[in-house]
Short mmCIF file of C-alpha atoms in Angstrom, two decimals:
data_model
loop_
_atom_site.label_atom_id
_atom_site.label_comp_id
_atom_site.label_asym_id
_atom_site.label_seq_id
_atom_site.Cartn_x
_atom_site.Cartn_y
_atom_site.Cartn_z
CA UNK A 1 147.27 153.64 114.25
CA UNK A 2 146.22 150.59 115.22
CA UNK A 3 144.12 151.37 118.22
CA UNK A 4 142.10 153.85 116.10
CA UNK A 5 141.80 151.19 113.32
CA UNK A 6 140.46 148.71 115.82
CA UNK A 7 138.49 151.25 117.27
CA UNK A 8 136.91 152.43 114.30
CA UNK A 9 136.63 148.41 112.89
CA UNK A 10 135.04 147.88 116.71
CA UNK A 11 132.52 150.88 115.82
CA UNK A 12 131.23 149.61 112.84
CA UNK A 13 130.47 146.49 113.66
CA UNK A 14 128.38 147.93 116.53
CA UNK A 15 126.56 149.99 114.00
CA UNK A 16 126.23 146.61 111.51
CA UNK A 17 124.42 145.41 114.91
CA UNK A 18 122.36 147.73 115.36
CA UNK A 19 121.28 148.66 112.29
CA UNK A 20 120.80 145.22 111.75
CA UNK A 21 118.41 144.68 115.39
CA UNK A 22 116.41 147.57 114.27
CA UNK A 23 115.88 146.54 110.77
CA UNK A 24 114.62 142.12 112.23
CA UNK A 25 112.66 143.73 114.79
CA UNK A 26 109.76 141.35 115.53
CA UNK A 27 111.32 139.31 113.02
CA UNK A 28 110.60 135.22 113.91
CA UNK A 29 113.35 132.88 111.81
CA UNK A 30 111.66 129.81 110.21
CA UNK A 31 113.59 127.95 112.25
CA UNK A 32 111.69 128.63 114.87
CA UNK A 33 108.96 128.27 113.38
CA UNK A 34 109.54 124.46 112.68
CA UNK A 35 111.03 123.62 115.63
CA UNK A 36 107.28 124.88 117.14
CA UNK A 37 105.75 122.72 114.44
CA UNK A 38 108.08 119.79 115.36
CA UNK A 39 107.23 119.49 118.79
CA UNK A 40 103.58 119.82 118.07
CA UNK A 41 104.22 116.83 115.47
CA UNK A 42 105.82 115.16 118.19
CA UNK A 43 103.13 115.56 120.66
CA UNK A 44 100.61 114.65 118.28
CA UNK A 45 102.24 111.90 117.24
CA UNK A 46 102.56 110.38 120.84
CA UNK A 47 99.60 111.57 122.20
CA UNK A 48 97.34 110.27 119.53
CA UNK A 49 97.87 106.29 120.59
CA UNK A 50 96.03 107.12 123.56
CA UNK A 51 93.10 109.08 122.11
CA UNK A 52 90.09 107.21 121.95
CA UNK A 53 86.50 107.35 121.82
CA UNK A 54 84.26 104.60 123.09
CA UNK A 55 87.26 102.15 122.21
CA UNK A 56 88.44 103.71 118.98
CA UNK A 57 91.67 105.18 118.12
CA UNK A 58 91.23 108.28 115.37
CA UNK A 59 94.01 106.04 113.09
CA UNK A 60 94.52 102.42 113.87
CA UNK A 61 95.70 99.16 111.31
CA UNK A 62 95.80 96.81 113.79
CA UNK A 63 96.48 93.25 111.77
CA UNK A 64 96.28 91.47 114.93
CA UNK A 65 92.32 92.11 115.18
CA UNK A 66 92.17 92.43 111.27
CA UNK A 67 90.60 95.81 111.65
CA UNK A 68 90.77 99.72 110.91
CA UNK A 69 89.85 102.75 112.81
CA UNK A 70 89.28 105.34 111.37
CA UNK A 71 88.06 108.67 112.91
CA UNK A 72 87.31 107.28 116.02
CA UNK A 73 85.24 104.28 113.75
CA UNK A 74 85.95 100.64 113.97
CA UNK A 75 85.65 99.01 110.86
CA UNK A 76 86.56 95.02 109.87
CA UNK A 77 89.19 93.77 107.21
CA UNK A 78 85.74 92.78 105.46
CA UNK A 79 84.42 96.77 105.66
CA UNK A 80 87.51 97.93 102.89
CA UNK A 81 85.23 99.88 100.67
CA UNK A 82 86.41 102.89 102.27
CA UNK A 83 89.77 102.73 101.29
CA UNK A 84 89.94 103.22 98.01
CA UNK A 85 87.97 107.17 99.11
CA UNK A 86 91.06 107.37 102.05
CA UNK A 87 94.01 106.29 98.77
CA UNK A 88 92.73 108.82 96.70
CA UNK A 89 92.51 111.09 99.60
CA UNK A 90 96.07 110.81 100.45
CA UNK A 91 97.24 110.57 97.05
CA UNK A 92 95.49 113.62 95.84
CA UNK A 93 97.20 115.32 99.38
CA UNK A 94 100.12 114.71 98.34
CA UNK A 95 99.49 116.28 94.81
CA UNK A 96 97.92 119.30 96.78
CA UNK A 97 100.88 119.97 99.06
CA UNK A 98 103.69 119.48 96.30
CA UNK A 99 101.88 121.76 93.61
CA UNK A 100 101.35 124.24 96.45
CA UNK A 101 104.27 124.70 98.75
CA UNK A 102 107.46 121.84 96.74
CA UNK A 103 108.89 119.85 99.11
CA UNK A 104 107.41 121.67 102.69
CA UNK A 105 106.60 118.36 103.69
CA UNK A 106 110.18 117.33 103.73
CA UNK A 107 111.54 120.56 105.29
CA UNK A 108 108.44 120.80 107.66
CA UNK A 109 107.18 117.67 108.76
CA UNK A 110 108.84 114.38 107.97
CA UNK A 111 109.95 112.73 110.35
CA UNK A 112 113.64 111.86 108.73
CA UNK A 113 114.11 115.78 108.90
CA UNK A 114 113.01 116.16 112.87
CA UNK A 115 114.75 113.28 113.56
CA UNK A 116 118.42 114.88 111.90
CA UNK A 117 117.24 117.93 114.00
CA UNK A 118 117.04 116.69 117.23
CA UNK A 119 120.04 114.51 116.57
CA UNK A 120 122.03 117.25 115.20
CA UNK A 121 121.39 120.58 115.99
CA UNK A 122 120.30 119.63 119.76
CA UNK A 123 121.88 116.50 120.90
CA UNK A 124 125.19 117.58 119.46
CA UNK A 125 125.43 120.67 118.84
CA UNK A 126 123.18 122.34 121.61
CA UNK A 127 123.89 118.97 124.63
CA UNK A 128 126.77 117.96 123.85
CA UNK A 129 128.76 120.46 122.00
CA UNK A 130 130.29 118.60 119.14
CA UNK A 131 129.54 120.99 116.42
CA UNK A 132 130.53 124.68 117.79
CA UNK A 133 127.63 126.11 115.81
CA UNK A 134 123.94 125.42 114.55
CA UNK A 135 124.46 127.40 111.02
CA UNK A 136 127.72 125.68 110.21
CA UNK A 137 126.37 121.86 109.36
CA UNK A 138 129.23 121.45 106.75
CA UNK A 139 131.76 120.69 108.54
CA UNK A 140 132.02 117.25 109.70
CA UNK A 141 132.36 116.18 113.06
CA UNK A 142 135.88 114.50 113.90
CA UNK A 143 137.75 113.30 117.08
CA UNK A 144 135.54 113.23 119.99
CA UNK A 145 134.81 110.24 120.01
CA UNK A 146 133.42 110.14 123.81
CA UNK A 147 131.05 112.74 123.15
CA UNK A 148 130.20 110.85 120.09
CA UNK A 149 129.43 107.73 121.76
CA UNK A 150 126.87 109.56 124.42
CA UNK A 151 125.37 111.05 121.73
CA UNK A 152 124.52 107.84 119.81
CA UNK A 153 123.51 106.36 122.85
CA UNK A 154 120.77 108.90 123.54
CA UNK A 155 119.77 109.10 119.93
CA UNK A 156 119.30 105.35 120.26
CA UNK A 157 117.15 105.65 123.37
CA UNK A 158 114.67 108.14 121.72
CA UNK A 159 114.60 105.43 118.09
CA UNK A 160 113.62 103.04 120.83
CA UNK A 161 110.56 105.64 121.65
CA UNK A 162 110.45 106.64 117.99
CA UNK A 163 110.02 102.49 117.09
CA UNK A 164 107.24 102.00 119.67
CA UNK A 165 105.45 105.06 119.06
CA UNK A 166 105.35 103.87 115.10
CA UNK A 167 104.30 100.50 116.74
CA UNK A 168 101.04 101.98 118.34
CA UNK A 169 99.82 102.54 114.70
CA UNK A 170 99.60 98.55 114.04
CA UNK A 171 99.00 96.99 117.85
CA UNK A 172 97.20 100.19 119.85
CA UNK A 173 98.83 101.13 123.94
CA UNK A 174 96.60 98.49 125.55
CA UNK A 175 97.54 95.38 123.61
CA UNK A 176 100.91 96.75 122.76
CA UNK A 177 101.76 96.89 127.57
CA UNK A 178 100.03 93.49 127.43
CA UNK A 179 102.15 91.99 125.05
CA UNK A 180 105.35 93.51 126.27
CA UNK A 181 105.38 91.53 129.45
CA UNK A 182 105.51 88.15 126.81
CA UNK A 183 107.75 89.32 124.30
CA UNK A 184 108.85 85.79 123.60
CA UNK A 185 105.27 85.08 122.42
CA UNK A 186 105.35 88.10 120.28
CA UNK A 187 108.36 87.71 118.18
CA UNK A 188 106.65 89.58 115.52
CA UNK A 189 105.82 92.71 117.86
CA UNK A 190 109.42 92.95 119.26
CA UNK A 191 111.37 92.22 116.17
CA UNK A 192 109.55 95.15 114.28
CA UNK A 193 110.89 96.80 116.93
CA UNK A 194 114.19 96.23 116.81
CA UNK A 195 114.37 96.58 112.55
CA UNK A 196 112.50 99.70 113.48
CA UNK A 197 114.99 101.35 115.55
CA UNK A 198 118.46 99.69 114.02
CA UNK A 199 117.22 101.60 111.17
CA UNK A 200 117.01 104.74 112.67
CA UNK A 201 119.80 104.33 114.11
CA UNK A 202 121.63 103.72 110.70
CA UNK A 203 120.07 105.98 108.86
CA UNK A 204 119.79 109.20 111.25
CA UNK A 205 123.93 109.24 112.55
CA UNK A 206 125.26 107.50 108.56
CA UNK A 207 123.00 107.77 105.92
CA UNK A 208 121.87 111.39 106.97
CA UNK A 209 121.15 113.54 104.53
CA UNK A 210 121.74 110.94 101.70
CA UNK A 211 118.40 109.63 102.19
CA UNK A 212 116.63 112.67 101.37
CA UNK A 213 118.68 112.95 98.29
CA UNK A 214 118.86 109.78 97.04
CA UNK A 215 116.73 107.25 98.59
CA UNK A 216 113.30 109.18 99.14
CA UNK A 217 111.70 108.32 95.95
CA UNK A 218 109.63 111.37 97.16
CA UNK A 219 112.70 113.52 95.39
CA UNK A 220 113.04 111.93 92.34
CA UNK A 221 108.82 112.74 91.58
CA UNK A 222 108.06 116.09 93.46
CA UNK A 223 109.66 117.91 90.59
CA UNK A 224 107.32 116.60 87.71
CA UNK A 225 103.88 118.27 89.67
CA UNK A 226 106.17 121.83 89.76
CA UNK A 227 104.51 124.82 88.01
CA UNK A 228 105.42 127.96 87.98
CA UNK A 229 104.05 129.05 90.90
CA UNK A 230 104.98 126.58 93.13
CA UNK A 231 106.69 128.19 96.29
CA UNK A 232 110.04 127.76 96.80
CA UNK A 233 113.40 128.51 98.38
CA UNK A 234 114.79 130.95 95.59
CA UNK A 235 117.55 133.12 95.38
CA UNK A 236 116.80 136.54 93.93
CA UNK A 237 119.04 136.72 91.21
CA UNK A 238 117.52 140.61 89.97
CA UNK A 239 119.00 141.45 93.19
CA UNK A 240 122.08 138.92 94.36
CA UNK A 241 123.54 139.10 90.29
CA UNK A 242 124.24 135.79 88.99
CA UNK A 243 126.97 133.56 90.45
CA UNK A 244 126.31 129.97 88.74
CA UNK A 245 125.86 130.43 84.92
CA UNK A 246 122.10 129.25 83.41
CA UNK A 247 122.51 125.58 83.45
CA UNK A 248 124.00 125.75 86.72
CA UNK A 249 126.85 123.87 85.80
CA UNK A 250 129.81 126.94 85.87
CA UNK A 251 130.40 129.08 89.12
CA UNK A 252 131.00 132.62 87.12
CA UNK A 253 132.00 134.35 90.11
CA UNK A 254 134.19 133.52 93.34
CA UNK A 255 134.12 137.02 95.25
CA UNK A 256 132.46 139.69 96.03
CA UNK A 257 134.36 141.85 94.26
CA UNK A 258 134.54 140.05 90.82
CA UNK A 259 130.85 139.76 90.89
CA UNK A 260 130.73 143.26 91.39
CA UNK A 261 132.99 144.04 88.23
CA UNK A 262 130.34 141.90 86.13
CA UNK A 263 127.15 143.69 87.74
CA UNK A 264 128.11 146.42 89.95
CA UNK A 265 124.21 146.66 90.98
CA UNK A 266 124.79 142.79 92.72
CA UNK A 267 123.74 142.68 96.20
CA UNK A 268 125.17 139.28 97.07
CA UNK A 269 128.05 139.57 99.50
CA UNK A 270 129.08 135.96 98.31
CA UNK A 271 129.38 134.80 102.48
CA UNK A 272 128.23 131.61 101.62
CA UNK A 273 125.72 131.22 105.10
CA UNK A 274 123.62 129.98 103.30
CA UNK A 275 125.82 127.59 102.12
CA UNK A 276 127.59 126.30 105.23
CA UNK A 277 123.80 125.95 106.57
CA UNK A 278 122.64 123.91 104.40
CA UNK A 279 121.41 120.46 106.18
CA UNK A 280 122.02 118.92 102.50
CA UNK A 281 124.63 120.40 101.54
CA UNK A 282 124.33 122.77 98.15
CA UNK A 283 123.91 126.18 97.86
CA UNK A 284 120.57 127.68 97.05
CA UNK A 285 122.22 130.51 94.21
CA UNK A 286 122.64 127.55 91.66
CA UNK A 287 118.71 127.98 91.53
CA UNK A 288 116.22 125.08 92.37
CA UNK A 289 117.52 121.38 93.01
CA UNK A 290 116.28 118.84 93.61
CA UNK A 291 118.48 118.01 97.14
CA UNK A 292 116.06 121.30 98.61
CA UNK A 293 113.67 120.13 101.68
CA UNK A 294 112.38 124.01 101.56
CA UNK A 295 114.03 123.91 105.32
CA UNK A 296 114.52 128.26 104.54
CA UNK A 297 117.49 127.20 106.90
CA UNK A 298 119.67 129.58 103.93
CA UNK A 299 116.41 131.86 103.85
CA UNK A 300 117.32 132.92 107.51
CA UNK A 301 121.58 132.86 107.34
CA UNK A 302 121.14 135.53 104.51
CA UNK A 303 117.86 137.70 106.20
CA UNK A 304 120.71 138.22 109.37
CA UNK A 305 123.57 139.23 106.75
CA UNK A 306 121.58 141.16 104.13
CA UNK A 307 119.39 142.58 107.81
CA UNK A 308 123.12 143.98 108.70
CA UNK A 309 122.90 146.20 105.58
CA UNK A 310 119.42 147.42 105.85
CA UNK A 311 118.54 145.16 103.20
CA UNK A 312 115.73 142.59 102.67
CA UNK A 313 116.82 138.97 102.08
CA UNK A 314 117.74 137.43 98.86
CA UNK A 315 116.27 133.83 99.94
CA UNK A 316 112.70 133.79 100.20
CA UNK A 317 109.94 131.83 100.00
CA UNK A 318 108.10 132.89 96.74
CA UNK A 319 107.89 131.17 93.27
CA UNK A 320 109.12 131.72 90.48
CA UNK A 321 106.60 133.41 88.42
CA UNK A 322 105.83 136.36 91.34
CA UNK A 323 109.98 136.50 91.55
CA UNK A 324 109.93 137.71 88.29
CA UNK A 325 106.98 139.63 88.19
CA UNK A 326 107.21 141.49 91.33
CA UNK A 327 103.99 140.22 93.20
CA UNK A 328 102.91 137.96 95.36
CA UNK A 329 102.21 134.39 94.97
CA UNK A 330 99.39 132.71 93.39
CA UNK A 331 97.97 130.62 95.66
CA UNK A 332 94.92 130.13 93.91
CA UNK A 333 95.54 128.70 90.70
CA UNK A 334 94.01 126.35 88.32
CA UNK A 335 96.05 123.22 89.59
CA UNK A 336 95.10 124.11 93.24
CA UNK A 337 91.53 124.40 93.41
CA UNK A 338 91.44 121.42 90.94
CA UNK A 339 93.10 119.48 93.92
CA UNK A 340 90.95 121.17 96.43
CA UNK A 341 88.00 120.17 94.44
CA UNK A 342 89.32 116.49 93.92
CA UNK A 343 90.24 116.30 97.85
CA UNK A 344 87.07 117.81 98.92
CA UNK A 345 84.89 114.78 96.95
CA UNK A 346 87.34 112.71 97.94
CA UNK A 347 86.82 113.64 101.66
CA UNK A 348 83.43 113.41 101.55
CA UNK A 349 83.54 109.98 99.59
CA UNK A 350 84.96 108.85 102.92
CA UNK A 351 82.71 110.48 105.13
CA UNK A 352 79.75 109.25 103.16
CA UNK A 353 81.35 105.90 103.76
CA UNK A 354 82.76 105.73 107.29
CA UNK A 355 78.71 106.52 108.15
CA UNK A 356 77.94 103.02 106.24
CA UNK A 357 79.60 101.71 109.23
CA UNK A 358 78.09 98.73 109.81
CA UNK A 359 78.56 97.07 113.93
CA UNK A 360 78.04 93.43 112.68
CA UNK A 361 78.85 91.26 110.30
CA UNK A 362 77.01 88.75 108.20
CA UNK A 363 78.21 86.83 104.62
CA UNK A 364 76.14 84.19 103.29
CA UNK A 365 76.80 81.14 101.20
CA UNK A 366 74.62 78.89 99.18
CA UNK A 367 75.61 74.96 99.64
CA UNK A 368 75.80 72.61 97.02
CA UNK A 369 72.76 71.52 96.69
CA UNK A 370 70.30 73.83 95.28
CA UNK A 371 67.12 72.41 97.11
CA UNK A 372 65.32 69.62 99.19
CA UNK A 373 61.82 67.86 98.60
CA UNK A 374 60.40 66.76 101.45
CA UNK A 375 56.90 66.06 102.82
CA UNK A 376 56.36 63.92 99.71
CA UNK A 377 56.54 67.85 98.08
CA UNK A 378 54.85 69.89 100.19
CA UNK A 379 57.98 71.73 102.21
CA UNK A 380 60.78 73.05 99.45
CA UNK A 381 64.21 73.51 101.64
CA UNK A 382 67.18 75.73 100.88
CA UNK A 383 70.58 75.24 103.12
CA UNK A 384 72.97 77.80 103.48
CA UNK A 385 76.07 78.62 105.95
CA UNK A 386 75.33 82.01 107.06
CA UNK A 387 78.86 83.58 109.30
CA UNK A 388 78.04 86.17 111.99
CA UNK A 389 80.78 88.13 113.34
CA UNK A 390 79.93 90.42 116.56
CA UNK A 391 82.12 93.21 115.85
CA UNK A 392 80.66 95.39 118.97
CA UNK A 393 82.35 94.95 122.65
CA UNK A 394 79.56 93.01 124.05
CA UNK A 395 77.97 89.56 123.58
CA UNK A 396 75.02 89.41 121.89
CA UNK A 397 72.11 87.70 120.84
CA UNK A 398 71.26 87.30 117.53
CA UNK A 399 68.35 86.56 115.18
CA UNK A 400 67.57 85.85 111.80
CA UNK A 401 64.86 86.93 109.37
CA UNK A 402 63.30 86.59 105.56
CA UNK A 403 62.21 90.03 105.02
CA UNK A 404 61.58 89.93 101.38
CA UNK A 405 58.93 87.51 100.61
CA UNK A 406 56.19 86.49 103.40
CA UNK A 407 55.77 82.77 102.38
CA UNK A 408 59.65 81.74 102.77
CA UNK A 409 60.58 81.13 105.97
CA UNK A 410 63.15 80.06 108.81
CA UNK A 411 62.86 76.55 109.34
CA UNK A 412 66.67 76.88 111.15
CA UNK A 413 67.35 78.40 113.54
CA UNK A 414 64.00 78.70 115.22
CA UNK A 415 65.65 80.30 118.31
CA UNK A 416 68.08 83.29 118.82
CA UNK A 417 71.80 82.02 119.67
CA UNK A 418 74.39 84.02 121.45
CA UNK A 419 77.81 85.47 119.96
CA UNK A 420 80.65 86.67 122.57
CA UNK A 421 82.02 90.37 121.29
CA UNK A 422 84.45 90.25 118.85
CA UNK A 423 83.86 86.94 117.90
CA UNK A 424 82.62 84.99 114.58
CA UNK A 425 79.92 81.73 114.84
CA UNK A 426 78.96 79.90 111.66
CA UNK A 427 75.61 78.45 111.45
CA UNK A 428 73.53 75.95 108.83
CA UNK A 429 70.02 78.27 107.87
CA UNK A 430 67.83 76.14 106.41
CA UNK A 431 65.12 78.54 104.39
CA UNK A 432 61.83 77.44 103.61
CA UNK A 433 58.77 77.08 101.45
CA UNK A 434 54.96 75.40 101.97
CA UNK A 435 53.55 77.46 98.92
CA UNK A 436 54.01 77.18 95.30
CA UNK A 437 56.11 79.84 94.63
CA UNK A 438 56.50 79.54 90.81
CA UNK A 439 54.68 76.86 88.27
CA UNK A 440 57.41 76.76 85.62
CA UNK A 441 57.92 73.15 84.05
CA UNK A 442 60.47 74.25 82.14
CA UNK A 443 63.01 74.98 85.12
CA UNK A 444 63.95 76.05 88.24
CA UNK A 445 63.35 79.61 89.10
CA UNK A 446 65.60 81.66 91.37
CA UNK A 447 64.22 84.22 93.80
CA UNK A 448 65.78 87.11 94.88
CA UNK A 449 65.22 87.11 98.78
CA UNK A 450 66.25 89.41 101.59
CA UNK A 451 67.96 88.28 104.26
CA UNK A 452 68.11 90.49 107.57
CA UNK A 453 70.36 89.76 110.88
CA UNK A 454 70.10 91.51 114.12
CA UNK A 455 70.86 91.35 117.84
CA UNK A 456 67.72 91.19 120.16
CA UNK A 457 68.78 92.68 123.03
CA UNK A 458 70.51 95.82 121.44
CA UNK A 459 68.52 98.99 122.32
CA UNK A 460 70.04 101.01 119.93
CA UNK A 461 68.83 99.39 117.07
CA UNK A 462 72.35 99.51 115.69
CA UNK A 463 73.18 96.13 115.30
CA UNK A 464 71.62 94.72 112.00
CA UNK A 465 71.81 93.81 108.55
CA UNK A 466 70.59 93.10 105.40
CA UNK A 467 72.39 90.67 102.69
CA UNK A 468 70.60 90.09 99.92
CA UNK A 469 70.36 86.09 98.64
CA UNK A 470 68.25 83.30 96.42
CA UNK A 471 66.58 80.96 96.49
CA UNK A 472 65.73 77.46 94.42
CA UNK A 473 62.45 77.19 93.61
CA UNK A 474 62.50 73.35 91.77
CA UNK A 475 60.94 72.68 87.98
CA UNK A 476 56.79 72.41 88.57
CA UNK A 477 56.44 68.75 86.70
CA UNK A 478 59.14 67.74 89.69
CA UNK A 479 56.94 68.83 92.13
CA UNK A 480 54.35 67.04 90.97
CA UNK A 481 55.86 63.92 90.25
CA UNK A 482 57.10 64.27 94.48
CA UNK A 483 53.23 65.03 95.00
CA UNK A 484 52.41 61.69 92.71
CA UNK A 485 50.83 63.41 89.83
#
């Protein structure tokens, strides 16, 4: 009798597995898709600092040389007019992604999530077998101290690599590998690497998903950006049945038998596979929760269970309106279109600002003395301090010109001067005129002029800038007195 029951049970299991294979043929779990994206994101983040065009990086915030590189274009700190567009683009990007896909960033691209998957699923489960299955994330690891120590060492090495990769976006690799030869001379860099490494070790091994729940500010603000069409991980109560009360506080049923007694058509088997696999330790059957990071591992688990029954998953990546109205989510709606238009405008502004890149810098400051009257009133001079910066990688020879007023000439310096690559130089510049530019005896006259600075040895014609300034011409009666009239 027992053998007959066992045989019958085995037959049912085989039939169930066969039915699941047929139903799920061609199905790719979200988990595998996330792994592919994780690998891609990791390769990009590690390779990007090494990719340069004409010595410029895709993104680099270099405090050492006071430069920012964006889209393979180099900007000095004085050229931060494009930063507002960059910040606006970043914030609007967060709003757009959250409104469209909820916490899709958290589940699919956040370094915290990637690091935890590497440590928990790869190192602890696949390599060291500290955990039995990836599908069970609720059981806390006990004992196995040696294996856990080895796992910690492996992650520590990876944490150092991650910290160094982070540093490369502030100290480019070409400088980093020179600095690392003399660590005592670069204490700030070495200290930053140590702090980031220690934080990653503590965060991934000890803090774990509590970082997402309690520390990350994004979790606190993302809910205000949701609407009824925001794509989320949703349990379908119409098909699965109501496991919890509407306020998510009370669990209404504890078994499939209880559920079917209340809702005979409910399809949820109460297997709790979705609960066991959840990295943030929630029950998605409660409804939308702050802790959910849209990793969709619960959807994968439910797809396998319901697939064995020849039914679609009760947990899907969709919107509440789509579930209620039995349709596909509306990706194009007023909010997403508005954010899309704003993002396009910010990107256009960022692109336009980047095209205004100057290949040298010039700051003009007038001295405290308004003017000097020389040669018995025949020559009027104004003194300035010009700060010239060569932002190029080659030395250049520079010259100044007054381009807006033919009667005002450069008295000093007469000859071109050299500025080394990446260096700054201050030049005292004297402008003068022998003409009576204004005959006003009531006040000194302010005359707007434009100064042009350029590299005379630049064949491309790109290394040039113009700056507005003023020339002060004295009262005409003072000039007359100097002239003895």
